[in-house]
JSON list of C-alpha atoms in Angstrom, two decimals:
[
{"chain": "A", "resi": 913, "resn": "MET", "atom": "CA", "xyz": [-10.04, 15.94, -27.83]},
{"chain": "A", "resi": 914, "resn": "SER", "atom": "CA", "xyz": [-7.07, 16.14, -25.49]},
{"chain": "A", "resi": 915, "resn": "ASN", "atom": "CA", "xyz": [-4.41, 13.44, -25.37]},
{"chain": "A", "resi": 916, "resn": "THR", "atom": "CA", "xyz": [-3.67, 14.08, -21.70]},
{"chain": "A", "resi": 917, "resn": "LEU", "atom": "CA", "xyz": [-5.13, 11.97, -18.93]},
{"chain": "A", "resi": 918, "resn": "SER", "atom": "CA", "xyz": [-7.54, 13.75, -16.68]},
{"chain": "A", "resi": 919, "resn": "PHE", "atom": "CA", "xyz": [-7.83, 12.70, -13.08]},
{"chain": "A", "resi": 920, "resn": "ALA", "atom": "CA", "xyz": [-10.79, 14.96, -12.40]},
{"chain": "A", "resi": 921, "resn": "PRO", "atom": "CA", "xyz": [-13.85, 13.04, -11.31]},
{"chain": "A", "resi": 922, "resn": "THR", "atom": "CA", "xyz": [-16.56, 12.58, -13.93]},
{"chain": "A", "resi": 923, "resn": "GLN", "atom": "CA", "xyz": [-19.18, 13.32, -11.29]},
{"chain": "A", "resi": 924, "resn": "PRO", "atom": "CA", "xyz": [-18.82, 14.29, -7.66]},
{"chain": "A", "resi": 925, "resn": "ALA", "atom": "CA", "xyz": [-18.06, 11.32, -5.44]},
{"chain": "A", "resi": 926, "resn": "GLY", "atom": "CA", "xyz": [-20.61, 10.60, -2.74]},
{"chain": "A", "resi": 927, "resn": "LYS", "atom": "CA", "xyz": [-19.89, 10.58, 0.96]},
{"chain": "A", "resi": 928, "resn": "PRO", "atom": "CA", "xyz": [-19.92, 6.75, 1.22]},
{"chain": "A", "resi": 929, "resn": "LEU", "atom": "CA", "xyz": [-17.21, 6.47, -1.46]},
{"chain": "A", "resi": 930, "resn": "ARG", "atom": "CA", "xyz": [-15.07, 9.17, 0.14]},
{"chain": "A", "resi": 931, "resn": "ALA", "atom": "CA", "xyz": [-15.51, 7.57, 3.58]},
{"chain": "A", "resi": 932, "resn": "GLY", "atom": "CA", "xyz": [-14.65, 4.14, 2.17]},
{"chain": "A", "resi": 933, "resn": "LEU", "atom": "CA", "xyz": [-11.50, 5.54, 0.61]},
{"chain": "A", "resi": 934, "resn": "TRP", "atom": "CA", "xyz": [-10.39, 7.05, 3.93]},
{"chain": "A", "resi": 935, "resn": "VAL", "atom": "CA", "xyz": [-11.05, 3.75, 5.69]},
{"chain": "A", "resi": 936, "resn": "ALA", "atom": "CA", "xyz": [-9.07, 1.87, 3.01]},
{"chain": "A", "resi": 937, "resn": "GLN", "atom": "CA", "xyz": [-6.23, 4.37, 3.30]},
{"chain": "A", "resi": 938, "resn": "LEU", "atom": "CA", "xyz": [-6.14, 3.93, 7.08]},
{"chain": "A", "resi": 939, "resn": "LEU", "atom": "CA", "xyz": [-6.17, 0.13, 6.76]},
{"chain": "A", "resi": 940, "resn": "VAL", "atom": "CA", "xyz": [-3.36, 0.14, 4.19]},
{"chain": "A", "resi": 941, "resn": "PHE", "atom": "CA", "xyz": [-1.37, 2.65, 6.26]},
{"chain": "A", "resi": 942, "resn": "THR", "atom": "CA", "xyz": [-1.77, 0.57, 9.41]},
{"chain": "A", "resi": 943, "resn": "SER", "atom": "CA", "xyz": [-0.99, -2.76, 7.73]},
{"chain": "A", "resi": 944, "resn": "PHE", "atom": "CA", "xyz": [1.98, -1.59, 5.71]},
{"chain": "A", "resi": 945, "resn": "THR", "atom": "CA", "xyz": [3.60, 0.37, 8.55]},
{"chain": "A", "resi": 946, "resn": "LEU", "atom": "CA", "xyz": [3.01, -2.44, 11.06]},
{"chain": "A", "resi": 947, "resn": "PHE", "atom": "CA", "xyz": [4.42, -5.18, 8.82]},
{"chain": "A", "resi": 948, "resn": "GLY", "atom": "CA", "xyz": [7.17, -2.87, 7.56]},
{"chain": "A", "resi": 949, "resn": "GLY", "atom": "CA", "xyz": [8.20, -2.01, 11.12]},
{"chain": "A", "resi": 950, "resn": "MET", "atom": "CA", "xyz": [8.30, -5.68, 12.01]},
{"chain": "A", "resi": 951, "resn": "LYS", "atom": "CA", "xyz": [10.52, -6.45, 9.00]},
{"chain": "A", "resi": 952, "resn": "LEU", "atom": "CA", "xyz": [12.78, -3.54, 9.82]},
{"chain": "A", "resi": 953, "resn": "PHE", "atom": "CA", "xyz": [13.13, -3.84, 13.60]},
{"chain": "A", "resi": 954, "resn": "MET", "atom": "CA", "xyz": [12.34, -7.40, 14.74]},
{"chain": "A", "resi": 955, "resn": "PRO", "atom": "CA", "xyz": [15.13, -10.00, 14.82]},
{"chain": "A", "resi": 956, "resn": "VAL", "atom": "CA", "xyz": [15.10, -12.26, 11.76]},
{"chain": "A", "resi": 957, "resn": "GLU", "atom": "CA", "xyz": [14.85, -15.36, 13.95]},
{"chain": "A", "resi": 958, "resn": "GLN", "atom": "CA", "xyz": [11.71, -14.03, 15.63]},
{"chain": "A", "resi": 959, "resn": "LEU", "atom": "CA", "xyz": [10.12, -13.17, 12.27]},
{"chain": "A", "resi": 960, "resn": "ALA", "atom": "CA", "xyz": [11.08, -16.56, 10.84]},
{"chain": "A", "resi": 961, "resn": "ALA", "atom": "CA", "xyz": [9.23, -18.22, 13.72]},
{"chain": "A", "resi": 962, "resn": "MET", "atom": "CA", "xyz": [6.06, -16.28, 12.77]},
{"chain": "A", "resi": 963, "resn": "TRP", "atom": "CA", "xyz": [6.46, -16.32, 9.00]},
{"chain": "A", "resi": 964, "resn": "VAL", "atom": "CA", "xyz": [8.41, -18.90, 7.04]},
{"chain": "A", "resi": 965, "resn": "TRP", "atom": "CA", "xyz": [10.11, -16.74, 4.44]},
{"chain": "A", "resi": 966, "resn": "PRO", "atom": "CA", "xyz": [12.17, -14.18, 6.47]},
{"chain": "A", "resi": 967, "resn": "GLY", "atom": "CA", "xyz": [14.75, -16.82, 7.34]},
{"chain": "A", "resi": 968, "resn": "ALA", "atom": "CA", "xyz": [15.12, -17.72, 3.65]},
{"chain": "A", "resi": 969, "resn": "VAL", "atom": "CA", "xyz": [16.13, -14.26, 2.39]},
{"chain": "A", "resi": 970, "resn": "PRO", "atom": "CA", "xyz": [19.17, -12.13, 3.22]},
{"chain": "A", "resi": 971, "resn": "PRO", "atom": "CA", "xyz": [18.61, -9.71, 6.12]},
{"chain": "A", "resi": 972, "resn": "TRP", "atom": "CA", "xyz": [19.26, -6.70, 3.86]},
{"chain": "A", "resi": 973, "resn": "PHE", "atom": "CA", "xyz": [16.37, -7.81, 1.63]},
{"chain": "A", "resi": 974, "resn": "LEU", "atom": "CA", "xyz": [14.05, -8.18, 4.61]},
{"chain": "A", "resi": 975, "resn": "HIS", "atom": "CA", "xyz": [14.99, -4.69, 5.85]},
{"chain": "A", "resi": 976, "resn": "LEU", "atom": "CA", "xyz": [14.58, -3.21, 2.37]},
{"chain": "A", "resi": 977, "resn": "MET", "atom": "CA", "xyz": [11.08, -4.71, 2.18]},
{"chain": "A", "resi": 978, "resn": "GLY", "atom": "CA", "xyz": [10.37, -3.15, 5.57]},
{"chain": "A", "resi": 979, "resn": "LEU", "atom": "CA", "xyz": [11.40, 0.29, 4.34]},
{"chain": "A", "resi": 980, "resn": "ILE", "atom": "CA", "xyz": [9.34, -0.11, 1.17]},
{"chain": "A", "resi": 981, "resn": "ASP", "atom": "CA", "xyz": [6.30, -1.19, 3.19]},
{"chain": "A", "resi": 982, "resn": "ILE", "atom": "CA", "xyz": [6.62, 1.79, 5.53]},
{"chain": "A", "resi": 983, "resn": "ALA", "atom": "CA", "xyz": [7.05, 4.21, 2.62]},
{"chain": "A", "resi": 984, "resn": "GLY", "atom": "CA", "xyz": [3.96, 2.77, 0.93]},
{"chain": "A", "resi": 985, "resn": "GLY", "atom": "CA", "xyz": [1.92, 3.00, 4.11]},
{"chain": "A", "resi": 986, "resn": "PHE", "atom": "CA", "xyz": [2.81, 6.62, 4.73]},
{"chain": "A", "resi": 987, "resn": "GLY", "atom": "CA", "xyz": [2.48, 7.42, 1.03]},
{"chain": "A", "resi": 988, "resn": "VAL", "atom": "CA", "xyz": [-1.14, 6.31, 0.73]},
{"chain": "A", "resi": 989, "resn": "LEU", "atom": "CA", "xyz": [-2.22, 8.42, 3.71]},
{"chain": "A", "resi": 990, "resn": "LEU", "atom": "CA", "xyz": [-0.08, 11.48, 4.45]},
{"chain": "A", "resi": 991, "resn": "PRO", "atom": "CA", "xyz": [-0.18, 13.34, 1.12]},
{"chain": "A", "resi": 992, "resn": "ALA", "atom": "CA", "xyz": [-3.98, 13.07, 1.02]},
{"chain": "A", "resi": 993, "resn": "LEU", "atom": "CA", "xyz": [-4.36, 13.91, 4.70]},
{"chain": "A", "resi": 994, "resn": "THR", "atom": "CA", "xyz": [-2.13, 16.99, 4.55]},
{"chain": "A", "resi": 995, "resn": "ARG", "atom": "CA", "xyz": [-3.21, 17.89, 1.00]},
{"chain": "A", "resi": 996, "resn": "ILE", "atom": "CA", "xyz": [0.49, 18.48, 0.23]},
{"chain": "A", "resi": 997, "resn": "GLN", "atom": "CA", "xyz": [1.19, 16.82, -3.12]},
{"chain": "A", "resi": 998, "resn": "PRO", "atom": "CA", "xyz": [-1.91, 14.59, -2.81]},
{"chain": "A", "resi": 999, "resn": "ARG", "atom": "CA", "xyz": [-1.12, 13.00, -6.21]},
{"chain": "A", "resi": 1000, "resn": "LEU", "atom": "CA", "xyz": [1.61, 11.12, -4.35]},
{"chain": "A", "resi": 1001, "resn": "THR", "atom": "CA", "xyz": [-1.18, 9.10, -2.71]},
{"chain": "A", "resi": 1002, "resn": "VAL", "atom": "CA", "xyz": [-2.12, 7.75, -6.14]},
{"chain": "A", "resi": 1003, "resn": "LEU", "atom": "CA", "xyz": [1.50, 6.89, -6.94]},
{"chain": "A", "resi": 1004, "resn": "ALA", "atom": "CA", "xyz": [1.97, 5.22, -3.55]},
{"chain": "A", "resi": 1005, "resn": "ALA", "atom": "CA", "xyz": [-1.21, 3.18, -4.12]},
{"chain": "A", "resi": 1006, "resn": "LEU", "atom": "CA", "xyz": [0.19, 2.07, -7.49]},
{"chain": "A", "resi": 1007, "resn": "GLY", "atom": "CA", "xyz": [3.42, 1.04, -5.76]},
{"chain": "A", "resi": 1008, "resn": "CYS", "atom": "CA", "xyz": [1.44, -0.91, -3.16]},
{"chain": "A", "resi": 1009, "resn": "VAL", "atom": "CA", "xyz": [-0.51, -2.69, -5.91]},
{"chain": "A", "resi": 1010, "resn": "LEU", "atom": "CA", "xyz": [2.72, -3.69, -7.65]},
{"chain": "A", "resi": 1011, "resn": "LEU", "atom": "CA", "xyz": [4.28, -4.77, -4.34]},
{"chain": "A", "resi": 1012, "resn": "GLN", "atom": "CA", "xyz": [1.32, -7.02, -3.52]},
{"chain": "A", "resi": 1013, "resn": "ILE", "atom": "CA", "xyz": [1.40, -8.59, -6.98]},
{"chain": "A", "resi": 1014, "resn": "ALA", "atom": "CA", "xyz": [5.11, -9.33, -6.49]},
{"chain": "A", "resi": 1015, "resn": "ALA", "atom": "CA", "xyz": [4.48, -10.66, -2.96]},
{"chain": "A", "resi": 1016, "resn": "THR", "atom": "CA", "xyz": [1.72, -12.95, -4.23]},
{"chain": "A", "resi": 1017, "resn": "ILE", "atom": "CA", "xyz": [3.99, -14.35, -6.94]},
{"chain": "A", "resi": 1018, "resn": "PHE", "atom": "CA", "xyz": [6.83, -14.75, -4.41]},
{"chain": "A", "resi": 1019, "resn": "HIS", "atom": "CA", "xyz": [4.67, -16.65, -1.92]},
{"chain": "A", "resi": 1020, "resn": "LEU", "atom": "CA", "xyz": [3.04, -18.86, -4.56]},
{"chain": "A", "resi": 1021, "resn": "SER", "atom": "CA", "xyz": [6.45, -19.72, -6.03]},
{"chain": "A", "resi": 1022, "resn": "ARG", "atom": "CA", "xyz": [7.55, -20.89, -2.57]},
{"chain": "A", "resi": 1023, "resn": "GLY", "atom": "CA", "xyz": [4.42, -22.95, -1.97]},
{"chain": "A", "resi": 1024, "resn": "GLU", "atom": "CA", "xyz": [3.12, -20.53, 0.67]},
{"chain": "A", "resi": 1025, "resn": "ALA", "atom": "CA", "xyz": [-0.42, -20.19, -0.65]},
{"chain": "A", "resi": 1026, "resn": "SER", "atom": "CA", "xyz": [-1.80, -19.96, 2.88]},
{"chain": "A", "resi": 1027, "resn": "VAL", "atom": "CA", "xyz": [-0.42, -16.41, 3.24]},
{"chain": "A", "resi": 1028, "resn": "VAL", "atom": "CA", "xyz": [-1.67, -15.16, -0.13]},
{"chain": "A", "resi": 1029, "resn": "PRO", "atom": "CA", "xyz": [-5.17, -14.12, 1.07]},
{"chain": "A", "resi": 1030, "resn": "LEU", "atom": "CA", "xyz": [-3.63, -11.25, 3.05]},
{"chain": "A", "resi": 1031, "resn": "ASN", "atom": "CA", "xyz": [-1.76, -10.14, -0.08]},
{"chain": "A", "resi": 1032, "resn": "ILE", "atom": "CA", "xyz": [-5.00, -10.28, -2.08]},
{"chain": "A", "resi": 1033, "resn": "ILE", "atom": "CA", "xyz": [-6.82, -8.16, 0.54]},
{"chain": "A", "resi": 1034, "resn": "LEU", "atom": "CA", "xyz": [-4.02, -5.57, 0.57]},
{"chain": "A", "resi": 1035, "resn": "LEU", "atom": "CA", "xyz": [-3.95, -5.66, -3.24]},
{"chain": "A", "resi": 1036, "resn": "ALA", "atom": "CA", "xyz": [-7.70, -5.00, -3.42]},
{"chain": "A", "resi": 1037, "resn": "LEU", "atom": "CA", "xyz": [-7.51, -2.15, -0.89]},
{"chain": "A", "resi": 1038, "resn": "SER", "atom": "CA", "xyz": [-4.56, -0.59, -2.70]},
{"chain": "A", "resi": 1039, "resn": "ALA", "atom": "CA", "xyz": [-6.28, -0.92, -6.08]},
{"chain": "A", "resi": 1040, "resn": "PHE", "atom": "CA", "xyz": [-9.42, 0.69, -4.62]},
{"chain": "A", "resi": 1041, "resn": "ILE", "atom": "CA", "xyz": [-7.31, 3.63, -3.39]},
{"chain": "A", "resi": 1042, "resn": "LEU", "atom": "CA", "xyz": [-5.56, 3.87, -6.76]},
{"chain": "A", "resi": 1043, "resn": "TRP", "atom": "CA", "xyz": [-8.89, 3.97, -8.61]},
{"chain": "A", "resi": 1044, "resn": "GLY", "atom": "CA", "xyz": [-10.71, 6.14, -6.10]},
{"chain": "A", "resi": 1045, "resn": "ARG", "atom": "CA", "xyz": [-8.05, 8.77, -5.50]},
{"chain": "A", "resi": 1046, "resn": "GLY", "atom": "CA", "xyz": [-6.95, 8.72, -9.12]},
{"chain": "A", "resi": 1047, "resn": "LYS", "atom": "CA", "xyz": [-10.35, 8.92, -10.83]},
{"chain": "A", "resi": 1048, "resn": "LYS", "atom": "CA", "xyz": [-13.42, 9.22, -8.63]},
{"chain": "A", "resi": 1049, "resn": "ALA", "atom": "CA", "xyz": [-12.50, 11.24, -5.55]},
{"chain": "A", "resi": 1050, "resn": "PRO", "atom": "CA", "xyz": [-9.10, 12.88, -5.92]},
{"chain": "A", "resi": 1051, "resn": "ILE", "atom": "CA", "xyz": [-7.90, 15.07, -3.08]},
{"chain": "A", "resi": 1052, "resn": "PRO", "atom": "CA", "xyz": [-7.35, 18.67, -4.19]},
{"chain": "A", "resi": 1053, "resn": "PRO", "atom": "CA", "xyz": [-3.98, 20.17, -3.29]},
{"chain": "A", "resi": 1054, "resn": "ARG", "atom": "CA", "xyz": [-3.81, 22.72, -0.52]},
{"chain": "A", "resi": 1055, "resn": "GLY", "atom": "CA", "xyz": [-4.81, 26.02, -2.07]}
]
């Protein structure tokens, strides 16, 4: 018995699972790049009028979160789409899971429970990608 983790699927993934993973990847890509772009390029005052928290953190933190969001969004889609280092999709999905856990804790600690459902949806989508692309339907590298 080998001590290494295998990410090969135990049985071939069906078309509905593979299609669902692509849809989830597109949704995470779109959400993370949209919100990341807003954090990176919109004025803090404008963001603070839409969301409460941007005015309560330093601008550098807001911009850093924007960069992290954009990196996560591109990371869950492009490596799988291009089949260049597709394992990076799994790592990006893990990063997105951890980011959404941190965001949920952050918002709950500030009494902003009304925004947490979006974090939970993004967490679930990211976890689905992590599981699916890591175990059930990994993308083979370009041959």
